[in-house]
Coordinates of N, CA and C in Angstrom, one line a residue:
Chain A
X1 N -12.4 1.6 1.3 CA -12.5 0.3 0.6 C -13.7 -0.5 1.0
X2 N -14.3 -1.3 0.3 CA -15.4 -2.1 0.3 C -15.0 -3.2 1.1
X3 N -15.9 -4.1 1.7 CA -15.5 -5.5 2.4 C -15.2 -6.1 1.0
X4 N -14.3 -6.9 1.3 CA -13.7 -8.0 0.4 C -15.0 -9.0 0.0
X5 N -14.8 -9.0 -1.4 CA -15.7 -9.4 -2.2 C -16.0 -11.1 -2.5
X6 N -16.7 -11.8 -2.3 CA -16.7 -13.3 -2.7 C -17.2 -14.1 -3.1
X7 N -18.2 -15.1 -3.1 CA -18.9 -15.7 -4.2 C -19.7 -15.0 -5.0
X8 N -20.3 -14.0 -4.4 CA -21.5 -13.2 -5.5 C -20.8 -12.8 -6.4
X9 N -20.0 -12.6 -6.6 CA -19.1 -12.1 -7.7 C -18.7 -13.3 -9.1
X10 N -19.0 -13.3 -10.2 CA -18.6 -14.1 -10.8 C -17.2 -14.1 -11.5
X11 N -16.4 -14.8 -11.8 CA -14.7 -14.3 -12.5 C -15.2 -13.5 -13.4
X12 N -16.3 -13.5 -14.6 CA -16.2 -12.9 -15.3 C -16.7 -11.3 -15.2
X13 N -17.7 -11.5 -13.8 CA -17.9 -9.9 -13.4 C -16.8 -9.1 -12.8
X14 N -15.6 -10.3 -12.1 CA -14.5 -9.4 -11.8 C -13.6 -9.0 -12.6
X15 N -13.5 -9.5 -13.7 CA -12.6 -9.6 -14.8 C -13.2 -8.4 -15.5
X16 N -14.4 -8.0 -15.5 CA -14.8 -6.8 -16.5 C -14.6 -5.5 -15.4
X17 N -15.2 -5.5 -14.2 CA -14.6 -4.5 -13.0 C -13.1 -4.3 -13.3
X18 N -12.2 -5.6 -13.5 CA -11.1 -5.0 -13.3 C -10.3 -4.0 -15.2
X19 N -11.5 -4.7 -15.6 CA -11.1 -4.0 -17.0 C -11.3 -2.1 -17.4
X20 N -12.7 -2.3 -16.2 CA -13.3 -1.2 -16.3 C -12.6 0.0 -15.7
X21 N -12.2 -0.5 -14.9 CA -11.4 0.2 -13.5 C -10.5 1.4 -14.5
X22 N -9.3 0.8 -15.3 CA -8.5 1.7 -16.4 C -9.0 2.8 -17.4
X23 N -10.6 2.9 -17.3 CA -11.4 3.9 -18.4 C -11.0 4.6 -17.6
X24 N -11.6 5.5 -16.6 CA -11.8 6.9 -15.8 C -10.7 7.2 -15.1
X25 N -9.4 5.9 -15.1 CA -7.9 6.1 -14.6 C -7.4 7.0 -15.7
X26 N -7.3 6.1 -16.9 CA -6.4 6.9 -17.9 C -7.2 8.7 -18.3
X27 N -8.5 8.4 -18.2 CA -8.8 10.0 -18.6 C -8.3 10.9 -17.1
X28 N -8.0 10.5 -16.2 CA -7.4 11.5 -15.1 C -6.3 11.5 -15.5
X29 N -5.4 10.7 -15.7 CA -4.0 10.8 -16.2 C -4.1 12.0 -17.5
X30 N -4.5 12.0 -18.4 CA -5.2 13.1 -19.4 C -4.7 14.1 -18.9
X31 N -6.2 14.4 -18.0 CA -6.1 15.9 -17.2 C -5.1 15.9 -16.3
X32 N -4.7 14.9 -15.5 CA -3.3 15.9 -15.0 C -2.3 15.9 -16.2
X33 N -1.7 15.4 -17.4 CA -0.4 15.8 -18.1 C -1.2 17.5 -18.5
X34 N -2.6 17.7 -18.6 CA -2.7 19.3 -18.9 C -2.3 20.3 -18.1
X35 N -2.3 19.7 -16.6 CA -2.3 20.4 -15.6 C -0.6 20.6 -15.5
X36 N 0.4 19.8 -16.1 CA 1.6 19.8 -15.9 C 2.5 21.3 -16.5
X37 N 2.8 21.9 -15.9 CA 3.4 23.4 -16.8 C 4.5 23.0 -17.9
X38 N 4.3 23.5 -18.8 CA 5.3 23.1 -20.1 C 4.2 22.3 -20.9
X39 N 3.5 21.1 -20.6 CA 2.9 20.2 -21.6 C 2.4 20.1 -22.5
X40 N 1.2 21.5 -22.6 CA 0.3 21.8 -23.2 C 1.1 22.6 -24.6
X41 N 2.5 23.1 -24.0 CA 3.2 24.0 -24.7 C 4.1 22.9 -26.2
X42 N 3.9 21.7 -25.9 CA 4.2 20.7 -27.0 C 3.8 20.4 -28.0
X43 N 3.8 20.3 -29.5 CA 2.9 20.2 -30.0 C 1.5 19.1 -30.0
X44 N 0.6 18.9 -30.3 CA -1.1 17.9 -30.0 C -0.5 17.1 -30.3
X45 N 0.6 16.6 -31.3 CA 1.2 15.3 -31.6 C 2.2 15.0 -30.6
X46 N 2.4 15.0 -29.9 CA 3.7 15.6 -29.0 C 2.8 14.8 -27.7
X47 N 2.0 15.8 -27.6 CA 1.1 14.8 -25.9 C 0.7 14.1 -26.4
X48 N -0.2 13.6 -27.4 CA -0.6 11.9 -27.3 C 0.6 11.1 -27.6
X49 N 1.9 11.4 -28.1 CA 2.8 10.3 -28.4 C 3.0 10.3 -26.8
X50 N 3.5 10.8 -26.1 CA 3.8 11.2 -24.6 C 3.2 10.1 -23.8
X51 N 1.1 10.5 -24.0 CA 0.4 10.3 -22.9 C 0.3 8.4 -23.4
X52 N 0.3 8.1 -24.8 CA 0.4 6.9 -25.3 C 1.8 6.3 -24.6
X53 N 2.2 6.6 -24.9 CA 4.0 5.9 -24.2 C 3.9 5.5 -22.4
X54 N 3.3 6.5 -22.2 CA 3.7 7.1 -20.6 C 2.8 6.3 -19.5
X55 N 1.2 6.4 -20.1 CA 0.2 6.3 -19.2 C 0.5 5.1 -18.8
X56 N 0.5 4.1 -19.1 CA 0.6 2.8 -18.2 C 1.4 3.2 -17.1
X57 N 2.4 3.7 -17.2 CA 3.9 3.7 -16.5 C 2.8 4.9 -15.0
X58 N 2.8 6.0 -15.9 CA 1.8 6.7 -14.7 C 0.8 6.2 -13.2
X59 N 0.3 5.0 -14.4 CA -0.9 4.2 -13.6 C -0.3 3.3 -12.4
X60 N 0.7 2.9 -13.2 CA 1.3 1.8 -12.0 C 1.6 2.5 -11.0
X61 N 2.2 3.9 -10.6 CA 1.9 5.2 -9.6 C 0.7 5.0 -9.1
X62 N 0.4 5.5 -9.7 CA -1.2 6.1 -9.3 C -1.6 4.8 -8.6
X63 N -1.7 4.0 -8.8 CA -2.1 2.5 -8.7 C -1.6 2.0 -7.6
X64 N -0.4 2.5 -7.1 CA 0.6 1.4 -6.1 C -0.2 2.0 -4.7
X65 N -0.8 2.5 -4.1 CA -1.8 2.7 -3.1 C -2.7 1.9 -3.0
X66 N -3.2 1.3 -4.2 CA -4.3 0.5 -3.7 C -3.7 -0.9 -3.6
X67 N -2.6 -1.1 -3.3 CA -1.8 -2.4 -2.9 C -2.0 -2.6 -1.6
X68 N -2.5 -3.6 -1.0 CA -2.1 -3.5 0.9 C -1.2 -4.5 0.8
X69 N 0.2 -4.6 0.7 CA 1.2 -5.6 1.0 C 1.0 -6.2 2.0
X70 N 0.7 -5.6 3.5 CA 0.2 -6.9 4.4 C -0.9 -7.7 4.8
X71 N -1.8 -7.2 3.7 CA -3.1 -7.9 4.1 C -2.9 -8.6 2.5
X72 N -2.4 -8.4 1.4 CA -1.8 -9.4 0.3 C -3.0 -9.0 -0.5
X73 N -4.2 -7.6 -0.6 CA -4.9 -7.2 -0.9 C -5.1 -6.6 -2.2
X74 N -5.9 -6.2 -2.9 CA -6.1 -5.3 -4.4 C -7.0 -4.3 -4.2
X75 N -7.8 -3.3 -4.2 CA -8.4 -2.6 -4.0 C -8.9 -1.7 -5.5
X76 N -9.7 -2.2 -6.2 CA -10.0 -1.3 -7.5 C -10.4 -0.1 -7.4
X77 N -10.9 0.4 -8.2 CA -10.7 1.7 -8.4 C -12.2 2.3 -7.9
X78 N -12.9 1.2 -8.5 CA -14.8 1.7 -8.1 C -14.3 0.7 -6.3
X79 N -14.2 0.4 -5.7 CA -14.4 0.2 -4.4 C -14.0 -1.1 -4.1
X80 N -14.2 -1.9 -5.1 CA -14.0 -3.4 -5.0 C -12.6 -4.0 -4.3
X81 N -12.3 -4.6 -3.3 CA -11.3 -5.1 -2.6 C -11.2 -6.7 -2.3
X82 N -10.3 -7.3 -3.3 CA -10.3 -8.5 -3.8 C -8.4 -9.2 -3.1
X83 N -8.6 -10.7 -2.4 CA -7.3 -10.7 -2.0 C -6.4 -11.5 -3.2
X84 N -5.3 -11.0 -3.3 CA -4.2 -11.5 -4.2 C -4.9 -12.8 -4.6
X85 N -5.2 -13.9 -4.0 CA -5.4 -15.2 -4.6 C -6.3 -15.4 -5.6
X86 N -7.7 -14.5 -5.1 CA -9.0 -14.3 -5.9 C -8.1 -13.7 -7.5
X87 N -7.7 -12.9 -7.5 CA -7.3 -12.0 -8.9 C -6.1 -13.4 -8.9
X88 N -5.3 -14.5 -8.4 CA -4.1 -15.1 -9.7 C -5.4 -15.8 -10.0
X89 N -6.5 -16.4 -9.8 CA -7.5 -17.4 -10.1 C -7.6 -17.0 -11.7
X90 N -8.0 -15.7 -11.5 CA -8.2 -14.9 -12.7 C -7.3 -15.1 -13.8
X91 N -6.4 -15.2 -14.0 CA -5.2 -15.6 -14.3 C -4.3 -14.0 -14.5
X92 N -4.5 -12.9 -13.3 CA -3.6 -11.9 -13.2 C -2.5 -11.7 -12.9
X93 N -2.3 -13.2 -12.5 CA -1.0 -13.7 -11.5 C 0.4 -12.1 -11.7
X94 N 0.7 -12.8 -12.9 CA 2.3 -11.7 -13.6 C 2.2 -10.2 -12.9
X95 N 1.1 -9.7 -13.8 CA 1.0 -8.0 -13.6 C 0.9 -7.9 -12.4
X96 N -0.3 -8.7 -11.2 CA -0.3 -8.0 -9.9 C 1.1 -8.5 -8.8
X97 N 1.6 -9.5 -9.7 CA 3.1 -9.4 -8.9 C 4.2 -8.5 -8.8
X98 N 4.1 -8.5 -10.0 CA 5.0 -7.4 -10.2 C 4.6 -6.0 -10.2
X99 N 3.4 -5.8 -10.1 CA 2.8 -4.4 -9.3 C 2.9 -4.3 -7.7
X100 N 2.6 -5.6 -6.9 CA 3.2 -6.0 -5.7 C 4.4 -5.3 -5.5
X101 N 5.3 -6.3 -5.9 CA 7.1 -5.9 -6.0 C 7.1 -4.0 -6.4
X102 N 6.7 -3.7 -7.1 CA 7.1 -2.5 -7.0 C 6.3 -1.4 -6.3
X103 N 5.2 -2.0 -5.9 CA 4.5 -0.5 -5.0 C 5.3 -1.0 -3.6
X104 N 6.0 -1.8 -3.6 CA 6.3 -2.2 -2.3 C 7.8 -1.1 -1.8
X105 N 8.2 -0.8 -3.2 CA 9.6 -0.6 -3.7 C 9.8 1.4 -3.5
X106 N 8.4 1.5 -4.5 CA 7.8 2.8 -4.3 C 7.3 3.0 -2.7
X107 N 7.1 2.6 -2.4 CA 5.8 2.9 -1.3 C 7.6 2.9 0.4
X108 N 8.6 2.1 0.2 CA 9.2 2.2 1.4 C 10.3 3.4 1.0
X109 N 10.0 4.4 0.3 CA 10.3 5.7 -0.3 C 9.8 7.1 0.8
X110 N 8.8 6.6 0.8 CA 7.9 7.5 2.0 C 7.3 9.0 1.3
X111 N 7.1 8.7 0.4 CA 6.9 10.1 -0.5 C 5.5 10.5 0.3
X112 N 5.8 12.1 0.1 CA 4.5 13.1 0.2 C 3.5 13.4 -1.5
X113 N 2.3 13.5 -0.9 CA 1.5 13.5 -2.0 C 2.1 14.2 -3.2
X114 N 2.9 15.8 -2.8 CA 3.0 16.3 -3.8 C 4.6 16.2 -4.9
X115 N 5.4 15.4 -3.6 CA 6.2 14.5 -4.5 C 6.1 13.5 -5.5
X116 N 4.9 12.7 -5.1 CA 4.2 11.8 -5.9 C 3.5 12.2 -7.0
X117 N 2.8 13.8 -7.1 CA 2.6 14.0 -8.2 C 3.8 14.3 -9.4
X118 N 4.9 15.0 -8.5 CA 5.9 15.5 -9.3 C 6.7 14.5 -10.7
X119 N 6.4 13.5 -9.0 CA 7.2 12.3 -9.9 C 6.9 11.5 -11.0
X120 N 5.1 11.5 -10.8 CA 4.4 11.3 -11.5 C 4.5 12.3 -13.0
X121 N 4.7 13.5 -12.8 CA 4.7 13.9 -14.2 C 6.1 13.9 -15.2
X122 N 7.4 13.6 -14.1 CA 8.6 13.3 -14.2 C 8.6 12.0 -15.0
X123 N 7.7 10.7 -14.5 CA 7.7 9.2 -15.8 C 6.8 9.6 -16.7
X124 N 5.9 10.6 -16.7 CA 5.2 11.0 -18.2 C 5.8 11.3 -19.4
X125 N 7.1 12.5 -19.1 CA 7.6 13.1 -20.1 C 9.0 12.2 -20.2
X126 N 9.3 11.6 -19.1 CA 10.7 10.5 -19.9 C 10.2 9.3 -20.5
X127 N 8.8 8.9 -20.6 CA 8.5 8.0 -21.7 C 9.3 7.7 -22.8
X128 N 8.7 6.6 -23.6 CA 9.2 6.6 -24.7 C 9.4 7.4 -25.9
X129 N 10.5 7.6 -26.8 CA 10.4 9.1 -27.1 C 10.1 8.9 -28.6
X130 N 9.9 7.6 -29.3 CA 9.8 6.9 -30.5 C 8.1 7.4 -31.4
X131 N 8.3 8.5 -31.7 CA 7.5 9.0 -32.9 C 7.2 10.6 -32.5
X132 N 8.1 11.1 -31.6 CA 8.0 12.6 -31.1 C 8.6 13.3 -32.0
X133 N 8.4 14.5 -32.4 CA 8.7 15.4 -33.7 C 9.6 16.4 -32.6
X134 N 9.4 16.8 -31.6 CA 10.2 17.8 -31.6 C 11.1 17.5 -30.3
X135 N 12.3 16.6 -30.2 CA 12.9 15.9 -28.9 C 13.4 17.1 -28.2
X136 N 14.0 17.9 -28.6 CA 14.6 19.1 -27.9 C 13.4 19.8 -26.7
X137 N 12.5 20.0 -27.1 CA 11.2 20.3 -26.3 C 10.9 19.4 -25.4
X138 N 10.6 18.1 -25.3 CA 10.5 17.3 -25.0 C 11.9 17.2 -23.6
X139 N 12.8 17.0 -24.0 CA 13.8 16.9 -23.2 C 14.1 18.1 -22.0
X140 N 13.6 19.5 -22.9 CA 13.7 20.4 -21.4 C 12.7 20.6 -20.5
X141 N 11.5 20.0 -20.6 CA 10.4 19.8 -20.1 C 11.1 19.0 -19.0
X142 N 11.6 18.0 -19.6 CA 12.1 16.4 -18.5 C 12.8 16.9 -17.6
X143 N 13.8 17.8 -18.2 CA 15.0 18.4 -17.3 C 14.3 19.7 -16.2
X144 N 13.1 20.1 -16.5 CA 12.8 21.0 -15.7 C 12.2 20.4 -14.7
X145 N 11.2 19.6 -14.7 CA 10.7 18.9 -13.9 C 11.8 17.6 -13.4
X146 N 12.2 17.4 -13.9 CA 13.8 16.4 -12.8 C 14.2 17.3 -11.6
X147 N 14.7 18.5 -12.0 CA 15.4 19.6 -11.5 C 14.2 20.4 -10.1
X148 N 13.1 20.4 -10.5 CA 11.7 20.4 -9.5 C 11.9 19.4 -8.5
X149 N 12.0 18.5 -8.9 CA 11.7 17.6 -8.0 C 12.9 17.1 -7.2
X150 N 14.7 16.9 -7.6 CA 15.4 17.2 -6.9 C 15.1 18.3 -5.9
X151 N 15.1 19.4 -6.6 CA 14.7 20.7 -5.2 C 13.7 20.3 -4.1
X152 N 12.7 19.7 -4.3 CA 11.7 19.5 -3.6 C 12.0 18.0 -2.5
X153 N 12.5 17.0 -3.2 CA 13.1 16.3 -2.0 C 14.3 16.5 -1.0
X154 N 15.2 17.3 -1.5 CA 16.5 17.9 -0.8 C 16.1 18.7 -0.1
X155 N 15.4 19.6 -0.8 CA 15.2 20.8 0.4 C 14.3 20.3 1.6
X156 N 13.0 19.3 1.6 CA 12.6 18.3 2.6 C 13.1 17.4 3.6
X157 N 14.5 16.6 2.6 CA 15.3 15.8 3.3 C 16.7 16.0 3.4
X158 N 17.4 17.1 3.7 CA 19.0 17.4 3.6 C 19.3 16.1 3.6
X159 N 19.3 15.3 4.4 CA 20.1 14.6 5.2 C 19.9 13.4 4.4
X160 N 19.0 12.9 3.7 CA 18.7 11.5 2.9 C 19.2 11.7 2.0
X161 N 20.3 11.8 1.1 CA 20.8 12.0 0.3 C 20.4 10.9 -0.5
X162 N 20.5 9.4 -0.4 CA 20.5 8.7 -1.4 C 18.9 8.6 -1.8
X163 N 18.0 9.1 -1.4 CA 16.0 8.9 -1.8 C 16.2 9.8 -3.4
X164 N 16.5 10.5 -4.2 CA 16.5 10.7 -4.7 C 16.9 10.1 -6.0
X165 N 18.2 9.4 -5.7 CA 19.1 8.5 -6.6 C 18.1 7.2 -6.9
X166 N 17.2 6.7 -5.3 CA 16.3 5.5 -5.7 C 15.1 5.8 -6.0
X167 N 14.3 7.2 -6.5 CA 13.5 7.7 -7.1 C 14.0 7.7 -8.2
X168 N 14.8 8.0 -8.9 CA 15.1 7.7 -10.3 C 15.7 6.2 -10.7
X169 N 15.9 5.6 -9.6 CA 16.4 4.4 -10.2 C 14.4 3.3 -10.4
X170 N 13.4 3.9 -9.9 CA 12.5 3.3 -10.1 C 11.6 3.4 -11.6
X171 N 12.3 4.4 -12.4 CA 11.6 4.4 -13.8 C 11.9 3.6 -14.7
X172 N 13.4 2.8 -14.6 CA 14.1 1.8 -15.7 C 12.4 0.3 -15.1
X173 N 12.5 0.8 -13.9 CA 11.3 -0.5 -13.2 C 10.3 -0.3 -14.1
X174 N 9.8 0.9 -14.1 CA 8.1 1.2 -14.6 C 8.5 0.9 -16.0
X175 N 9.4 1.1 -16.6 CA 10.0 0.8 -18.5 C 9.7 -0.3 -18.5
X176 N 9.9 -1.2 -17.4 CA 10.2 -2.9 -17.3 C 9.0 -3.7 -17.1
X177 N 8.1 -3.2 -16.4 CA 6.3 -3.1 -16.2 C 5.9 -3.1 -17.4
X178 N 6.0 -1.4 -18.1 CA 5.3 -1.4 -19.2 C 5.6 -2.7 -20.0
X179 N 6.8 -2.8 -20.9 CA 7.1 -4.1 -21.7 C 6.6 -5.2 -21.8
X180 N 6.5 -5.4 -20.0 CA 5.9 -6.8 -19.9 C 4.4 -6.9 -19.9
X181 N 4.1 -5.7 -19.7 CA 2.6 -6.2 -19.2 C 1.7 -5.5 -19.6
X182 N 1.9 -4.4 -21.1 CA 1.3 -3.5 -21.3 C 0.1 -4.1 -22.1
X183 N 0.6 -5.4 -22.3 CA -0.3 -6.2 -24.1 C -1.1 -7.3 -23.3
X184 N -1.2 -6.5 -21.9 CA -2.3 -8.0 -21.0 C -3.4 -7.6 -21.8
X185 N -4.0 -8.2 -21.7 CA -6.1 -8.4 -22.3 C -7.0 -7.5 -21.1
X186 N -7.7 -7.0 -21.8 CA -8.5 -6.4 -21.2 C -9.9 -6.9 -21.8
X187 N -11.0 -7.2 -21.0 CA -12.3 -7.5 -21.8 C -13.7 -6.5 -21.4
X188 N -14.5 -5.6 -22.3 CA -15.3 -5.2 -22.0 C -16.7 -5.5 -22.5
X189 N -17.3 -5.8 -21.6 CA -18.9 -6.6 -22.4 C -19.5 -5.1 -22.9
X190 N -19.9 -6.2 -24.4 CA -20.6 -5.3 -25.2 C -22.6 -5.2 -24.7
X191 N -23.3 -4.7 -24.5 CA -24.4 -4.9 -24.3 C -25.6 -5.1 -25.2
Chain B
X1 N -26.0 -15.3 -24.3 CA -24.8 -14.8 -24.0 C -24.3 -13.2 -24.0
X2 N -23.3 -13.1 -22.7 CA -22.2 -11.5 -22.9 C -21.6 -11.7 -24.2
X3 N -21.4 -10.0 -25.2 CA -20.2 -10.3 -25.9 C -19.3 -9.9 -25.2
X4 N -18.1 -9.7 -25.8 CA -17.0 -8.8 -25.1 C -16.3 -8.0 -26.1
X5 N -15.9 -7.1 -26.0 CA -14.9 -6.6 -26.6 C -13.5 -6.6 -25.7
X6 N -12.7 -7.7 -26.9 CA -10.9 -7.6 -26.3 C -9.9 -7.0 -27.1
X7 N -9.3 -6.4 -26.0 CA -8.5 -5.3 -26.6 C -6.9 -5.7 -25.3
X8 N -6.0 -5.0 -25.9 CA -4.5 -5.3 -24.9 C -5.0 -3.9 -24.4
X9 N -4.1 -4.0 -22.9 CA -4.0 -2.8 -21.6 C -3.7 -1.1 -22.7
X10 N -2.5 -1.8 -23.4 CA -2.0 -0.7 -24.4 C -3.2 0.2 -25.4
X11 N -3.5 -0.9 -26.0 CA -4.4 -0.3 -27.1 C -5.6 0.2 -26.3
X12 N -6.1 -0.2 -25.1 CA -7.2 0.3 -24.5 C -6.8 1.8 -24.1
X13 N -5.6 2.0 -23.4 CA -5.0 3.1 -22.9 C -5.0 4.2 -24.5
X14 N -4.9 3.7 -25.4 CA -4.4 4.0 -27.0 C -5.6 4.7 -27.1
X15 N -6.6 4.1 -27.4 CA -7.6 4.3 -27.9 C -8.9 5.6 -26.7
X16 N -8.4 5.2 -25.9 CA -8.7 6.5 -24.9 C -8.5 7.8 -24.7
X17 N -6.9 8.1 -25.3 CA -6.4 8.9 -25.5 C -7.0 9.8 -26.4
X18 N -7.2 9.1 -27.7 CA -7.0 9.2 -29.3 C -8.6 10.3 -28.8
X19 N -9.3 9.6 -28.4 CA -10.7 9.5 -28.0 C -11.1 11.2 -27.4
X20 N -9.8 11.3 -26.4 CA -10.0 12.8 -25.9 C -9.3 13.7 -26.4
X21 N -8.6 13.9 -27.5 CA -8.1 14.5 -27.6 C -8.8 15.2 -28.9
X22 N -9.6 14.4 -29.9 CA -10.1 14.5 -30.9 C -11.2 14.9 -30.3
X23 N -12.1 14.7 -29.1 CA -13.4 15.0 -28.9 C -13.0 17.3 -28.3
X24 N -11.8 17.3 -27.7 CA -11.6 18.5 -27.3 C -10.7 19.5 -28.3
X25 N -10.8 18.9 -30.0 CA -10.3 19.7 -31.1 C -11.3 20.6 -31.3

């Protein structure tokens, strides 16, 4: 992370940093649903209804690392490390609260990286399922990777029995994210 | 003056998609 950023910066150069930040997020989100076994196997209409539904939900994953809850911190994607107050000025206030609240939620989960991928392609394919042609396909994909990823936390944690139950209770969350916050503004200067 | 182009989180994510998927047909 970069030192925390401050007057040189103007709102509206942080406001376009922070706009910016989501181009080269969402195209990795891309390549990993390719990287996901089964996905590619869907029809082309099939992953962009998917990756359209899903990606935010993804990002807010991907994304909850660069939260520092105790330092009340933001950390973008190009290096920029801004504290919570600087971004509500902005008027981010909503989204990074409630990105707060849930990486906080996610994050005392204690996941290993490749749980966190798992899980990560587990809220891709339970997206919204509202213009998918072929649900049956769709649905065994979900169920295969659910079924992955149970195996992979149990056989890790015998004994935690309930981490699993609050891994799936955190996607009705990211449903609840998306809704609210998917139609924030984004601004990119034209040149 | 900057222009900007404004778009919602969604449609930016939308339009990104649309973007790679048609450039790798």
């Amino acid at each position: 992370a970069c030192p925390v950023s401050g007057a040189e910066r103007t709102s509206q150069e942080i406001w376009e940093s922070f706009s910016q930040c989501f181009t080269p997020a969402v195209k990795e989100v891309v390549e990993f649903a390719k990287g996901i076994p089964g996905f590619q196997g869907l029809s082309q209409q099939d992953q962009v209804m998917l990756l359209k539904s899903g990606t935010f939900q993804v990002l807010m994953v991907r994304f909850c690392t660069l939260f520092n809850a105790g330092e009340r911190t933001v950390t973008f994607l190009n290096g920029q490390t801004y504290p919570l107050s600087t971004l509500r000025a902005l008027g981010m206030g909503s989204l990074l609260d409630a990105m707060f609240e849930f990486s906080e939620k996610l994050g005392s989960l204690g996941l290993e990286p490749d749980e966190m991928a798992l899980f990560m392609a587990v809220v891709l394919v339970s997206a919204d399922r509202s213009g998918i042609s072929d649900m049956w396909a769709v649905e065994q994909l979900q169920e295969g990777l659910i079924r992955a990823l149970r195996s992979l936390i149990t056989r890790r944690r015998p004994d935690d029995t309930a981490l699993f139950p609050k891994l799936l209770l955190r996607l009705p969350d990211l449903r609840t994210l998306n809704n609210l916050h998917s139609d924030k503004l984004l601004a990119f200067r034209i040149d | 003056p900057k222009t900007h182009r404004v778009m919602t989180l969604a449609d930016h994510i939308s339009h990104i998609i649309t973007q790679d998927f048609a450039r790798n047909q």
